[in-house]
Amino acid sequence: MFIKLIIPFLVIALCLNKTTGQVDYSLYGKILSQNVSPAGQVNYENIVQNQKEELGQFLRDLADVNPENLKKDQQLAYWINAYNAFTIQLIIDHWPVKSIKDIANGEPWDKQWITLHGGTYSLNQIEHDIIRPGFNDPRIHFAVNCAAKSCPPLLNKPYYGDQLDHQLNNQSRLFINNPKYNRLSKKNIEISRLFEWYEKDFDDVIDFINKYSKITIDPEAEIRYKGYNWALNN
Protein backbone atom coordinates (compact mmCIF):
# COMPACT_ATOMS: atom_id res chain seq x y z
CA MET A 1 0.00 0.00 0.00
CA PHE A 2 2.80 2.43 0.92
CA ILE A 3 4.58 1.75 -2.38
CA LYS A 4 1.36 2.30 -4.33
CA LEU A 5 0.83 5.65 -2.63
CA ILE A 6 4.38 6.93 -3.03
CA ILE A 7 4.81 6.20 -6.75
CA PRO A 8 2.34 8.87 -8.01
CA PHE A 9 4.00 11.43 -5.74
CA LEU A 10 7.43 10.57 -7.15
CA VAL A 11 6.16 10.88 -10.73
CA ILE A 12 4.77 14.36 -10.05
CA ALA A 13 7.96 15.36 -8.25
CA LEU A 14 9.95 14.57 -11.40
CA CYS A 15 8.26 17.49 -13.14
CA LEU A 16 7.92 19.91 -10.21
CA ASN A 17 10.85 21.64 -8.58
CA LYS A 18 10.35 21.31 -4.82
CA THR A 19 12.16 24.55 -4.02
CA THR A 20 10.49 26.93 -6.48
CA GLY A 21 7.24 25.11 -7.13
CA GLN A 22 7.83 25.60 -10.85
CA VAL A 23 7.56 22.89 -13.46
CA ASP A 24 10.86 21.22 -14.33
CA TYR A 25 11.42 22.03 -18.00
CA SER A 26 15.03 20.83 -18.11
CA LEU A 27 14.34 17.91 -20.46
CA TYR A 28 12.24 20.08 -22.76
CA GLY A 29 14.92 22.78 -22.63
CA LYS A 30 17.52 20.26 -23.75
CA ILE A 31 15.38 19.25 -26.74
CA LEU A 32 14.79 22.87 -27.75
CA SER A 33 18.40 23.99 -27.37
CA GLN A 34 19.66 21.07 -29.48
CA ASN A 35 17.03 21.25 -32.22
CA VAL A 36 15.79 24.84 -32.57
CA SER A 37 17.97 27.51 -34.17
CA PRO A 38 18.07 31.12 -32.90
CA ALA A 39 15.83 31.97 -35.89
CA GLY A 40 13.28 29.37 -34.81
CA GLN A 41 13.98 26.67 -37.39
CA VAL A 42 13.26 23.20 -36.01
CA ASN A 43 15.27 20.06 -36.75
CA TYR A 44 12.35 17.64 -36.63
CA GLU A 45 14.40 14.91 -38.30
CA ASN A 46 16.86 14.82 -35.41
CA ILE A 47 14.06 14.70 -32.85
CA VAL A 48 12.47 11.78 -34.70
CA GLN A 49 15.75 9.90 -34.89
CA ASN A 50 17.32 10.72 -31.52
CA GLN A 51 15.00 12.43 -29.05
CA LYS A 52 11.50 11.12 -29.65
CA GLU A 53 11.51 9.20 -26.37
CA GLU A 54 12.76 12.23 -24.43
CA LEU A 55 9.97 14.39 -25.81
CA GLY A 56 7.44 11.72 -24.97
CA GLN A 57 8.77 11.48 -21.41
CA PHE A 58 8.53 15.24 -20.95
CA LEU A 59 4.93 15.27 -22.16
CA ARG A 60 4.01 12.40 -19.83
CA ASP A 61 5.59 14.24 -16.91
CA LEU A 62 3.81 17.45 -17.90
CA ALA A 63 0.48 15.62 -17.91
CA ASP A 64 0.93 14.79 -14.21
CA VAL A 65 1.13 18.45 -13.20
CA ASN A 66 -2.00 20.29 -12.12
CA PRO A 67 -1.57 23.81 -13.53
CA GLU A 68 -4.15 25.14 -11.08
CA ASN A 69 -1.57 24.61 -8.33
CA LEU A 70 0.82 27.03 -10.06
CA LYS A 71 1.03 30.81 -9.81
CA LYS A 72 -0.59 32.81 -12.63
CA ASP A 73 2.60 33.46 -14.63
CA GLN A 74 3.64 29.83 -14.16
CA GLN A 75 0.25 28.70 -15.44
CA LEU A 76 0.62 30.73 -18.61
CA ALA A 77 4.16 29.43 -19.13
CA TYR A 78 2.83 25.89 -18.61
CA TRP A 79 0.14 26.26 -21.28
CA ILE A 80 2.45 27.95 -23.80
CA ASN A 81 5.07 25.23 -23.34
CA ALA A 82 2.39 22.54 -23.57
CA TYR A 83 1.04 23.99 -26.82
CA ASN A 84 4.48 24.21 -28.40
CA ALA A 85 5.71 20.82 -27.20
CA PHE A 86 2.58 19.02 -28.36
CA THR A 87 2.83 20.78 -31.72
CA ILE A 88 6.33 19.35 -32.09
CA GLN A 89 4.95 15.94 -31.08
CA LEU A 90 2.20 16.26 -33.70
CA ILE A 91 4.75 16.92 -36.43
CA ILE A 92 7.05 14.04 -35.50
CA ASP A 93 4.07 11.67 -35.16
CA HIS A 94 3.30 12.35 -38.83
CA TRP A 95 6.86 12.76 -40.07
CA PRO A 96 7.77 13.44 -42.82
CA VAL A 97 5.37 16.28 -43.64
CA LYS A 98 5.86 19.50 -45.58
CA SER A 99 3.22 21.46 -43.67
CA ILE A 100 1.23 21.07 -40.48
CA LYS A 101 -1.83 21.43 -42.73
CA ASP A 102 -0.96 18.07 -44.29
CA ILE A 103 -2.22 16.53 -41.03
CA ALA A 104 -5.86 15.70 -40.15
CA ASN A 105 -7.25 16.91 -43.48
CA GLY A 106 -5.85 20.38 -42.93
CA GLU A 107 -7.45 20.82 -39.50
CA PRO A 108 -4.84 19.53 -37.02
CA TRP A 109 -5.77 22.15 -34.44
CA ASP A 110 -9.25 20.66 -33.92
CA LYS A 111 -8.04 17.12 -33.22
CA GLN A 112 -8.56 16.17 -29.55
CA TRP A 113 -5.55 14.07 -28.61
CA ILE A 114 -3.65 16.00 -25.93
CA THR A 115 -3.91 14.54 -22.42
CA LEU A 116 -3.05 16.88 -19.55
CA HIS A 117 -3.96 16.31 -15.91
CA GLY A 118 -6.87 14.04 -16.75
CA GLY A 119 -8.33 16.25 -19.47
CA THR A 120 -8.22 15.81 -23.24
CA TYR A 121 -7.67 18.84 -25.42
CA SER A 122 -7.06 20.01 -28.95
CA LEU A 123 -4.49 22.66 -29.77
CA ASN A 124 -7.33 25.06 -30.51
CA GLN A 125 -8.84 24.45 -27.08
CA ILE A 126 -5.52 25.19 -25.38
CA GLU A 127 -5.06 28.43 -27.30
CA HIS A 128 -8.60 29.74 -27.68
CA ASP A 129 -10.41 28.32 -24.63
CA ILE A 130 -7.60 28.50 -22.06
CA ILE A 131 -4.73 30.83 -23.00
CA ARG A 132 -6.51 33.71 -24.73
CA PRO A 133 -9.55 34.17 -22.46
CA GLY A 134 -7.77 33.05 -19.30
CA PHE A 135 -4.78 35.39 -19.49
CA ASN A 136 -5.85 38.21 -21.82
CA ASP A 137 -2.32 38.93 -23.02
CA PRO A 138 -1.88 39.58 -26.77
CA ARG A 139 1.84 38.88 -26.52
CA ILE A 140 1.05 35.16 -26.42
CA HIS A 141 0.54 35.30 -30.18
CA PHE A 142 4.31 35.66 -30.53
CA ALA A 143 4.98 32.74 -28.17
CA VAL A 144 2.66 29.93 -29.28
CA ASN A 145 4.04 28.33 -32.41
CA CYS A 146 2.03 26.62 -35.17
CA ALA A 147 5.04 25.02 -36.92
CA ALA A 148 4.73 27.21 -40.03
CA LYS A 149 7.27 29.56 -41.60
CA SER A 150 5.02 32.59 -41.10
CA CYS A 151 4.44 31.79 -37.44
CA PRO A 152 6.45 33.79 -34.92
CA PRO A 153 9.69 31.84 -34.36
CA LEU A 154 9.72 29.07 -31.78
CA LEU A 155 11.86 30.15 -28.85
CA ASN A 156 14.79 27.75 -28.39
CA LYS A 157 14.22 27.53 -24.64
CA PRO A 158 11.15 26.98 -22.45
CA TYR A 159 9.02 29.76 -21.06
CA TYR A 160 9.34 30.21 -17.29
CA GLY A 161 6.92 31.93 -14.95
CA ASP A 162 9.56 34.09 -13.29
CA GLN A 163 10.95 35.19 -16.68
CA LEU A 164 7.70 35.29 -18.62
CA ASP A 165 7.13 39.04 -18.86
CA HIS A 166 10.66 39.57 -20.20
CA GLN A 167 10.39 36.61 -22.58
CA LEU A 168 7.05 37.74 -24.01
CA ASN A 169 8.27 41.31 -24.45
CA ASN A 170 11.41 40.09 -26.18
CA GLN A 171 9.51 37.76 -28.53
CA SER A 172 7.08 40.57 -29.38
CA ARG A 173 9.94 42.98 -30.12
CA LEU A 174 11.85 40.48 -32.26
CA PHE A 175 8.80 39.48 -34.28
CA ILE A 176 7.49 42.99 -34.88
CA ASN A 177 10.86 44.34 -36.03
CA ASN A 178 11.73 41.40 -38.29
CA PRO A 179 11.07 42.37 -41.94
CA LYS A 180 10.42 38.71 -42.74
CA TYR A 181 7.15 39.06 -40.83
CA ASN A 182 6.41 42.81 -40.84
CA ARG A 183 7.47 45.73 -43.04
CA LEU A 184 7.12 48.97 -41.15
CA SER A 185 7.33 52.63 -42.09
CA LYS A 186 5.76 55.78 -40.72
CA LYS A 187 2.91 55.96 -43.23
CA ASN A 188 2.56 52.39 -44.55
CA ILE A 189 2.84 48.99 -42.90
CA GLU A 190 2.59 45.46 -44.27
CA ILE A 191 2.12 43.19 -41.30
CA SER A 192 1.51 39.59 -40.33
CA ARG A 193 -1.96 38.10 -40.76
CA LEU A 194 -1.89 37.45 -37.02
CA PHE A 195 -2.77 41.10 -36.47
CA GLU A 196 -5.82 40.67 -38.72
CA TRP A 197 -6.97 37.32 -37.33
CA TYR A 198 -6.66 38.44 -33.71
CA GLU A 199 -7.32 42.15 -34.13
CA LYS A 200 -9.63 42.27 -31.09
CA ASP A 201 -6.87 40.88 -28.86
CA PHE A 202 -4.64 43.84 -29.69
CA ASP A 203 -7.32 46.54 -29.25
CA ASP A 204 -5.47 49.11 -31.39
CA VAL A 205 -3.02 47.27 -33.67
CA ILE A 206 -0.83 50.27 -34.52
CA ASP A 207 -0.69 51.37 -30.91
CA PHE A 208 0.39 47.88 -29.88
CA ILE A 209 3.06 47.67 -32.58
CA ASN A 210 4.42 51.08 -31.58
CA LYS A 211 5.17 49.74 -28.10
CA TYR A 212 7.83 47.49 -29.62
CA SER A 213 8.67 48.95 -33.03
CA LYS A 214 11.93 50.75 -33.75
CA ILE A 215 9.88 53.02 -36.02
CA THR A 216 7.06 55.23 -34.75
CA ILE A 217 4.09 54.49 -37.00
CA ASP A 218 1.49 57.14 -37.71
CA PRO A 219 -1.89 56.22 -36.14
CA GLU A 220 -3.52 56.73 -39.55
CA ALA A 221 -0.95 54.67 -41.46
CA GLU A 222 -2.20 52.44 -44.27
CA ILE A 223 -2.32 48.79 -43.20
CA ARG A 224 -1.82 45.82 -45.51
CA TYR A 225 -1.42 42.18 -44.53
CA LYS A 226 1.21 39.74 -45.73
CA GLY A 227 0.40 36.32 -47.13
CA TYR A 228 0.80 33.43 -44.71
CA ASN A 229 3.30 30.70 -45.53
CA TRP A 230 2.17 27.38 -44.03
CA ALA A 231 5.31 25.49 -45.09
CA LEU A 232 6.98 23.71 -42.18
CA ASN A 233 9.37 25.76 -40.02
CA ASN A 234 12.32 23.42 -40.56
mmCIF file of C-alpha atoms in Angstrom:
data_model
loop_
_atom_site.group_PDB
_atom_site.id
_atom_site.type_symbol
_atom_site.label_atom_id
_atom_site.label_comp_id
_atom_site.label_asym_id
_atom_site.label_seq_id
_atom_site.Cartn_x
_atom_site.Cartn_y
_atom_site.Cartn_z
ATOM 1 C CA MET A 1 0.000 0.000 0.000
ATOM 2 C CA PHE A 2 2.795 2.427 0.917
ATOM 3 C CA ILE A 3 4.577 1.745 -2.378
ATOM 4 C CA LYS A 4 1.357 2.298 -4.333
ATOM 5 C CA LEU A 5 0.826 5.651 -2.633
ATOM 6 C CA ILE A 6 4.376 6.927 -3.031
ATOM 7 C CA ILE A 7 4.808 6.198 -6.755
ATOM 8 C CA PRO A 8 2.341 8.867 -8.010
ATOM 9 C CA PHE A 9 4.005 11.425 -5.740
ATOM 10 C CA LEU A 10 7.426 10.570 -7.155
ATOM 11 C CA VAL A 11 6.156 10.882 -10.725
ATOM 12 C CA ILE A 12 4.767 14.363 -10.054
ATOM 13 C CA ALA A 13 7.962 15.356 -8.247
ATOM 14 C CA LEU A 14 9.946 14.566 -11.401
ATOM 15 C CA CYS A 15 8.264 17.494 -13.139
ATOM 16 C CA LEU A 16 7.920 19.909 -10.208
ATOM 17 C CA ASN A 17 10.854 21.643 -8.576
ATOM 18 C CA LYS A 18 10.350 21.307 -4.823
ATOM 19 C CA THR A 19 12.161 24.553 -4.022
ATOM 20 C CA THR A 20 10.494 26.928 -6.482
ATOM 21 C CA GLY A 21 7.239 25.107 -7.132
ATOM 22 C CA GLN A 22 7.833 25.600 -10.854
ATOM 23 C CA VAL A 23 7.565 22.887 -13.456
ATOM 24 C CA ASP A 24 10.860 21.222 -14.334
ATOM 25 C CA TYR A 25 11.423 22.030 -17.996
ATOM 26 C CA SER A 26 15.034 20.833 -18.111
ATOM 27 C CA LEU A 27 14.342 17.914 -20.462
ATOM 28 C CA TYR A 28 12.240 20.083 -22.761
ATOM 29 C CA GLY A 29 14.919 22.776 -22.628
ATOM 30 C CA LYS A 30 17.518 20.256 -23.754
ATOM 31 C CA ILE A 31 15.382 19.252 -26.738
ATOM 32 C CA LEU A 32 14.788 22.867 -27.749
ATOM 33 C CA SER A 33 18.396 23.986 -27.371
ATOM 34 C CA GLN A 34 19.656 21.068 -29.478
ATOM 35 C CA ASN A 35 17.032 21.251 -32.223
ATOM 36 C CA VAL A 36 15.793 24.843 -32.573
ATOM 37 C CA SER A 37 17.970 27.511 -34.168
ATOM 38 C CA PRO A 38 18.069 31.121 -32.904
ATOM 39 C CA ALA A 39 15.834 31.968 -35.886
ATOM 40 C CA GLY A 40 13.277 29.367 -34.812
ATOM 41 C CA GLN A 41 13.975 26.670 -37.395
ATOM 42 C CA VAL A 42 13.265 23.200 -36.008
ATOM 43 C CA ASN A 43 15.272 20.056 -36.754
ATOM 44 C CA TYR A 44 12.345 17.635 -36.627
ATOM 45 C CA GLU A 45 14.395 14.915 -38.298
ATOM 46 C CA ASN A 46 16.856 14.816 -35.409
ATOM 47 C CA ILE A 47 14.058 14.697 -32.845
ATOM 48 C CA VAL A 48 12.468 11.785 -34.703
ATOM 49 C CA GLN A 49 15.753 9.899 -34.886
ATOM 50 C CA ASN A 50 17.323 10.715 -31.524
ATOM 51 C CA GLN A 51 15.002 12.433 -29.051
ATOM 52 C CA LYS A 52 11.504 11.124 -29.646
ATOM 53 C CA GLU A 53 11.511 9.202 -26.365
ATOM 54 C CA GLU A 54 12.760 12.228 -24.427
ATOM 55 C CA LEU A 55 9.970 14.392 -25.807
ATOM 56 C CA GLY A 56 7.435 11.716 -24.966
ATOM 57 C CA GLN A 57 8.774 11.482 -21.415
ATOM 58 C CA PHE A 58 8.529 15.237 -20.946
ATOM 59 C CA LEU A 59 4.925 15.268 -22.160
ATOM 60 C CA ARG A 60 4.009 12.399 -19.831
ATOM 61 C CA ASP A 61 5.586 14.239 -16.906
ATOM 62 C CA LEU A 62 3.807 17.447 -17.900
ATOM 63 C CA ALA A 63 0.479 15.622 -17.908
ATOM 64 C CA ASP A 64 0.935 14.791 -14.208
ATOM 65 C CA VAL A 65 1.133 18.453 -13.197
ATOM 66 C CA ASN A 66 -2.005 20.285 -12.117
ATOM 67 C CA PRO A 67 -1.571 23.810 -13.535
ATOM 68 C CA GLU A 68 -4.150 25.141 -11.081
ATOM 69 C CA ASN A 69 -1.566 24.614 -8.333
ATOM 70 C CA LEU A 70 0.816 27.034 -10.064
ATOM 71 C CA LYS A 71 1.026 30.808 -9.811
ATOM 72 C CA LYS A 72 -0.586 32.808 -12.625
ATOM 73 C CA ASP A 73 2.598 33.455 -14.631
ATOM 74 C CA GLN A 74 3.638 29.830 -14.164
ATOM 75 C CA GLN A 75 0.255 28.697 -15.445
ATOM 76 C CA LEU A 76 0.623 30.734 -18.613
ATOM 77 C CA ALA A 77 4.165 29.433 -19.130
ATOM 78 C CA TYR A 78 2.827 25.894 -18.610
ATOM 79 C CA TRP A 79 0.142 26.256 -21.276
ATOM 80 C CA ILE A 80 2.450 27.948 -23.804
ATOM 81 C CA ASN A 81 5.066 25.231 -23.345
ATOM 82 C CA ALA A 82 2.394 22.543 -23.571
ATOM 83 C CA TYR A 83 1.039 23.995 -26.822
ATOM 84 C CA ASN A 84 4.482 24.214 -28.399
ATOM 85 C CA ALA A 85 5.714 20.821 -27.198
ATOM 86 C CA PHE A 86 2.580 19.019 -28.356
ATOM 87 C CA THR A 87 2.830 20.783 -31.716
ATOM 88 C CA ILE A 88 6.334 19.346 -32.094
ATOM 89 C CA GLN A 89 4.954 15.943 -31.084
ATOM 90 C CA LEU A 90 2.201 16.258 -33.697
ATOM 91 C CA ILE A 91 4.750 16.919 -36.430
ATOM 92 C CA ILE A 92 7.046 14.036 -35.497
ATOM 93 C CA ASP A 93 4.075 11.669 -35.160
ATOM 94 C CA HIS A 94 3.302 12.352 -38.828
ATOM 95 C CA TRP A 95 6.859 12.762 -40.072
ATOM 96 C CA PRO A 96 7.766 13.440 -42.819
ATOM 97 C CA VAL A 97 5.366 16.284 -43.645
ATOM 98 C CA LYS A 98 5.862 19.505 -45.582
ATOM 99 C CA SER A 99 3.222 21.460 -43.666
ATOM 100 C CA ILE A 100 1.226 21.073 -40.479
ATOM 101 C CA LYS A 101 -1.828 21.433 -42.733
ATOM 102 C CA ASP A 102 -0.958 18.070 -44.288
ATOM 103 C CA ILE A 103 -2.223 16.534 -41.029
ATOM 104 C CA ALA A 104 -5.856 15.704 -40.152
ATOM 105 C CA ASN A 105 -7.247 16.907 -43.476
ATOM 106 C CA GLY A 106 -5.855 20.383 -42.928
ATOM 107 C CA GLU A 107 -7.450 20.822 -39.500
ATOM 108 C CA PRO A 108 -4.835 19.527 -37.023
ATOM 109 C CA TRP A 109 -5.765 22.151 -34.439
ATOM 110 C CA ASP A 110 -9.246 20.658 -33.918
ATOM 111 C CA LYS A 111 -8.035 17.125 -33.221
ATOM 112 C CA GLN A 112 -8.561 16.169 -29.552
ATOM 113 C CA TRP A 113 -5.548 14.072 -28.611
ATOM 114 C CA ILE A 114 -3.646 15.995 -25.926
ATOM 115 C CA THR A 115 -3.913 14.542 -22.422
ATOM 116 C CA LEU A 116 -3.046 16.876 -19.545
ATOM 117 C CA HIS A 117 -3.963 16.309 -15.912
ATOM 118 C CA GLY A 118 -6.870 14.036 -16.749
ATOM 119 C CA GLY A 119 -8.325 16.252 -19.474
ATOM 120 C CA THR A 120 -8.219 15.810 -23.237
ATOM 121 C CA TYR A 121 -7.671 18.844 -25.418
ATOM 122 C CA SER A 122 -7.060 20.008 -28.951
ATOM 123 C CA LEU A 123 -4.486 22.657 -29.774
ATOM 124 C CA ASN A 124 -7.327 25.057 -30.505
ATOM 125 C CA GLN A 125 -8.835 24.453 -27.077
ATOM 126 C CA ILE A 126 -5.523 25.193 -25.376
ATOM 127 C CA GLU A 127 -5.057 28.427 -27.302
ATOM 128 C CA HIS A 128 -8.604 29.738 -27.682
ATOM 129 C CA ASP A 129 -10.405 28.319 -24.635
ATOM 130 C CA ILE A 130 -7.602 28.503 -22.062
ATOM 131 C CA ILE A 131 -4.732 30.829 -22.999
ATOM 132 C CA ARG A 132 -6.509 33.711 -24.725
ATOM 133 C CA PRO A 133 -9.546 34.166 -22.462
ATOM 134 C CA GLY A 134 -7.775 33.052 -19.297
ATOM 135 C CA PHE A 135 -4.781 35.387 -19.486
ATOM 136 C CA ASN A 136 -5.850 38.214 -21.817
ATOM 137 C CA ASP A 137 -2.320 38.929 -23.023
ATOM 138 C CA PRO A 138 -1.883 39.584 -26.772
ATOM 139 C CA ARG A 139 1.838 38.883 -26.517
ATOM 140 C CA ILE A 140 1.054 35.163 -26.417
ATOM 141 C CA HIS A 141 0.535 35.296 -30.184
ATOM 142 C CA PHE A 142 4.313 35.659 -30.526
ATOM 143 C CA ALA A 143 4.979 32.742 -28.169
ATOM 144 C CA VAL A 144 2.657 29.930 -29.280
ATOM 145 C CA ASN A 145 4.036 28.330 -32.413
ATOM 146 C CA CYS A 146 2.033 26.621 -35.168
ATOM 147 C CA ALA A 147 5.041 25.020 -36.919
ATOM 148 C CA ALA A 148 4.727 27.211 -40.028
ATOM 149 C CA LYS A 149 7.267 29.557 -41.600
ATOM 150 C CA SER A 150 5.021 32.591 -41.103
ATOM 151 C CA CYS A 151 4.443 31.791 -37.437
ATOM 152 C CA PRO A 152 6.447 33.786 -34.916
ATOM 153 C CA PRO A 153 9.686 31.842 -34.362
ATOM 154 C CA LEU A 154 9.715 29.073 -31.784
ATOM 155 C CA LEU A 155 11.858 30.148 -28.846
ATOM 156 C CA ASN A 156 14.787 27.748 -28.385
ATOM 157 C CA LYS A 157 14.222 27.529 -24.642
ATOM 158 C CA PRO A 158 11.152 26.977 -22.451
ATOM 159 C CA TYR A 159 9.023 29.762 -21.060
ATOM 160 C CA TYR A 160 9.343 30.215 -17.291
ATOM 161 C CA GLY A 161 6.917 31.926 -14.950
ATOM 162 C CA ASP A 162 9.562 34.086 -13.290
ATOM 163 C CA GLN A 163 10.948 35.192 -16.682
ATOM 164 C CA LEU A 164 7.699 35.295 -18.619
ATOM 165 C CA ASP A 165 7.135 39.038 -18.863
ATOM 166 C CA HIS A 166 10.661 39.573 -20.202
ATOM 167 C CA GLN A 167 10.391 36.607 -22.578
ATOM 168 C CA LEU A 168 7.054 37.745 -24.012
ATOM 169 C CA ASN A 169 8.275 41.314 -24.447
ATOM 170 C CA ASN A 170 11.411 40.091 -26.183
ATOM 171 C CA GLN A 171 9.512 37.757 -28.526
ATOM 172 C CA SER A 172 7.081 40.567 -29.383
ATOM 173 C CA ARG A 173 9.936 42.976 -30.120
ATOM 174 C CA LEU A 174 11.853 40.478 -32.261
ATOM 175 C CA PHE A 175 8.802 39.483 -34.279
ATOM 176 C CA ILE A 176 7.494 42.987 -34.879
ATOM 177 C CA ASN A 177 10.860 44.341 -36.029
ATOM 178 C CA ASN A 178 11.728 41.400 -38.287
ATOM 179 C CA PRO A 179 11.073 42.367 -41.944
ATOM 180 C CA LYS A 180 10.422 38.709 -42.743
ATOM 181 C CA TYR A 181 7.154 39.063 -40.833
ATOM 182 C CA ASN A 182 6.411 42.807 -40.844
ATOM 183 C CA ARG A 183 7.467 45.734 -43.044
ATOM 184 C CA LEU A 184 7.118 48.970 -41.149
ATOM 185 C CA SER A 185 7.329 52.629 -42.090
ATOM 186 C CA LYS A 186 5.759 55.784 -40.717
ATOM 187 C CA LYS A 187 2.907 55.964 -43.234
ATOM 188 C CA ASN A 188 2.556 52.390 -44.547
ATOM 189 C CA ILE A 189 2.835 48.993 -42.904
ATOM 190 C CA GLU A 190 2.586 45.465 -44.271
ATOM 191 C CA ILE A 191 2.124 43.195 -41.296
ATOM 192 C CA SER A 192 1.506 39.592 -40.327
ATOM 193 C CA ARG A 193 -1.957 38.105 -40.762
ATOM 194 C CA LEU A 194 -1.890 37.449 -37.018
ATOM 195 C CA PHE A 195 -2.770 41.096 -36.472
ATOM 196 C CA GLU A 196 -5.818 40.671 -38.717
ATOM 197 C CA TRP A 197 -6.967 37.317 -37.330
ATOM 198 C CA TYR A 198 -6.656 38.437 -33.710
ATOM 199 C CA GLU A 199 -7.324 42.148 -34.132
ATOM 200 C CA LYS A 200 -9.630 42.272 -31.091
ATOM 201 C CA ASP A 201 -6.871 40.876 -28.861
ATOM 202 C CA PHE A 202 -4.636 43.843 -29.689
ATOM 203 C CA ASP A 203 -7.316 46.538 -29.245
ATOM 204 C CA ASP A 204 -5.468 49.113 -31.391
ATOM 205 C CA VAL A 205 -3.022 47.271 -33.666
ATOM 206 C CA ILE A 206 -0.826 50.271 -34.521
ATOM 207 C CA ASP A 207 -0.686 51.375 -30.907
ATOM 208 C CA PHE A 208 0.386 47.882 -29.884
ATOM 209 C CA ILE A 209 3.063 47.670 -32.585
ATOM 210 C CA ASN A 210 4.419 51.082 -31.577
ATOM 211 C CA LYS A 211 5.166 49.742 -28.096
ATOM 212 C CA TYR A 212 7.834 47.486 -29.625
ATOM 213 C CA SER A 213 8.668 48.949 -33.032
ATOM 214 C CA LYS A 214 11.928 50.749 -33.747
ATOM 215 C CA ILE A 215 9.878 53.016 -36.023
ATOM 216 C CA THR A 216 7.060 55.225 -34.751
ATOM 217 C CA ILE A 217 4.090 54.489 -37.000
ATOM 218 C CA ASP A 218 1.487 57.140 -37.706
ATOM 219 C CA PRO A 219 -1.891 56.223 -36.138
ATOM 220 C CA GLU A 220 -3.515 56.727 -39.554
ATOM 221 C CA ALA A 221 -0.949 54.666 -41.461
ATOM 222 C CA GLU A 222 -2.195 52.438 -44.268
ATOM 223 C CA ILE A 223 -2.318 48.785 -43.197
ATOM 224 C CA ARG A 224 -1.819 45.818 -45.514
ATOM 225 C CA TYR A 225 -1.418 42.175 -44.530
ATOM 226 C CA LYS A 226 1.208 39.735 -45.733
ATOM 227 C CA GLY A 227 0.400 36.322 -47.127
ATOM 228 C CA TYR A 228 0.796 33.429 -44.705
ATOM 229 C CA ASN A 229 3.299 30.695 -45.528
ATOM 230 C CA TRP A 230 2.170 27.380 -44.033
ATOM 231 C CA ALA A 231 5.309 25.491 -45.093
ATOM 232 C CA LEU A 232 6.983 23.710 -42.181
ATOM 233 C CA ASN A 233 9.370 25.762 -40.020
ATOM 234 C CA ASN A 234 12.324 23.421 -40.558
#
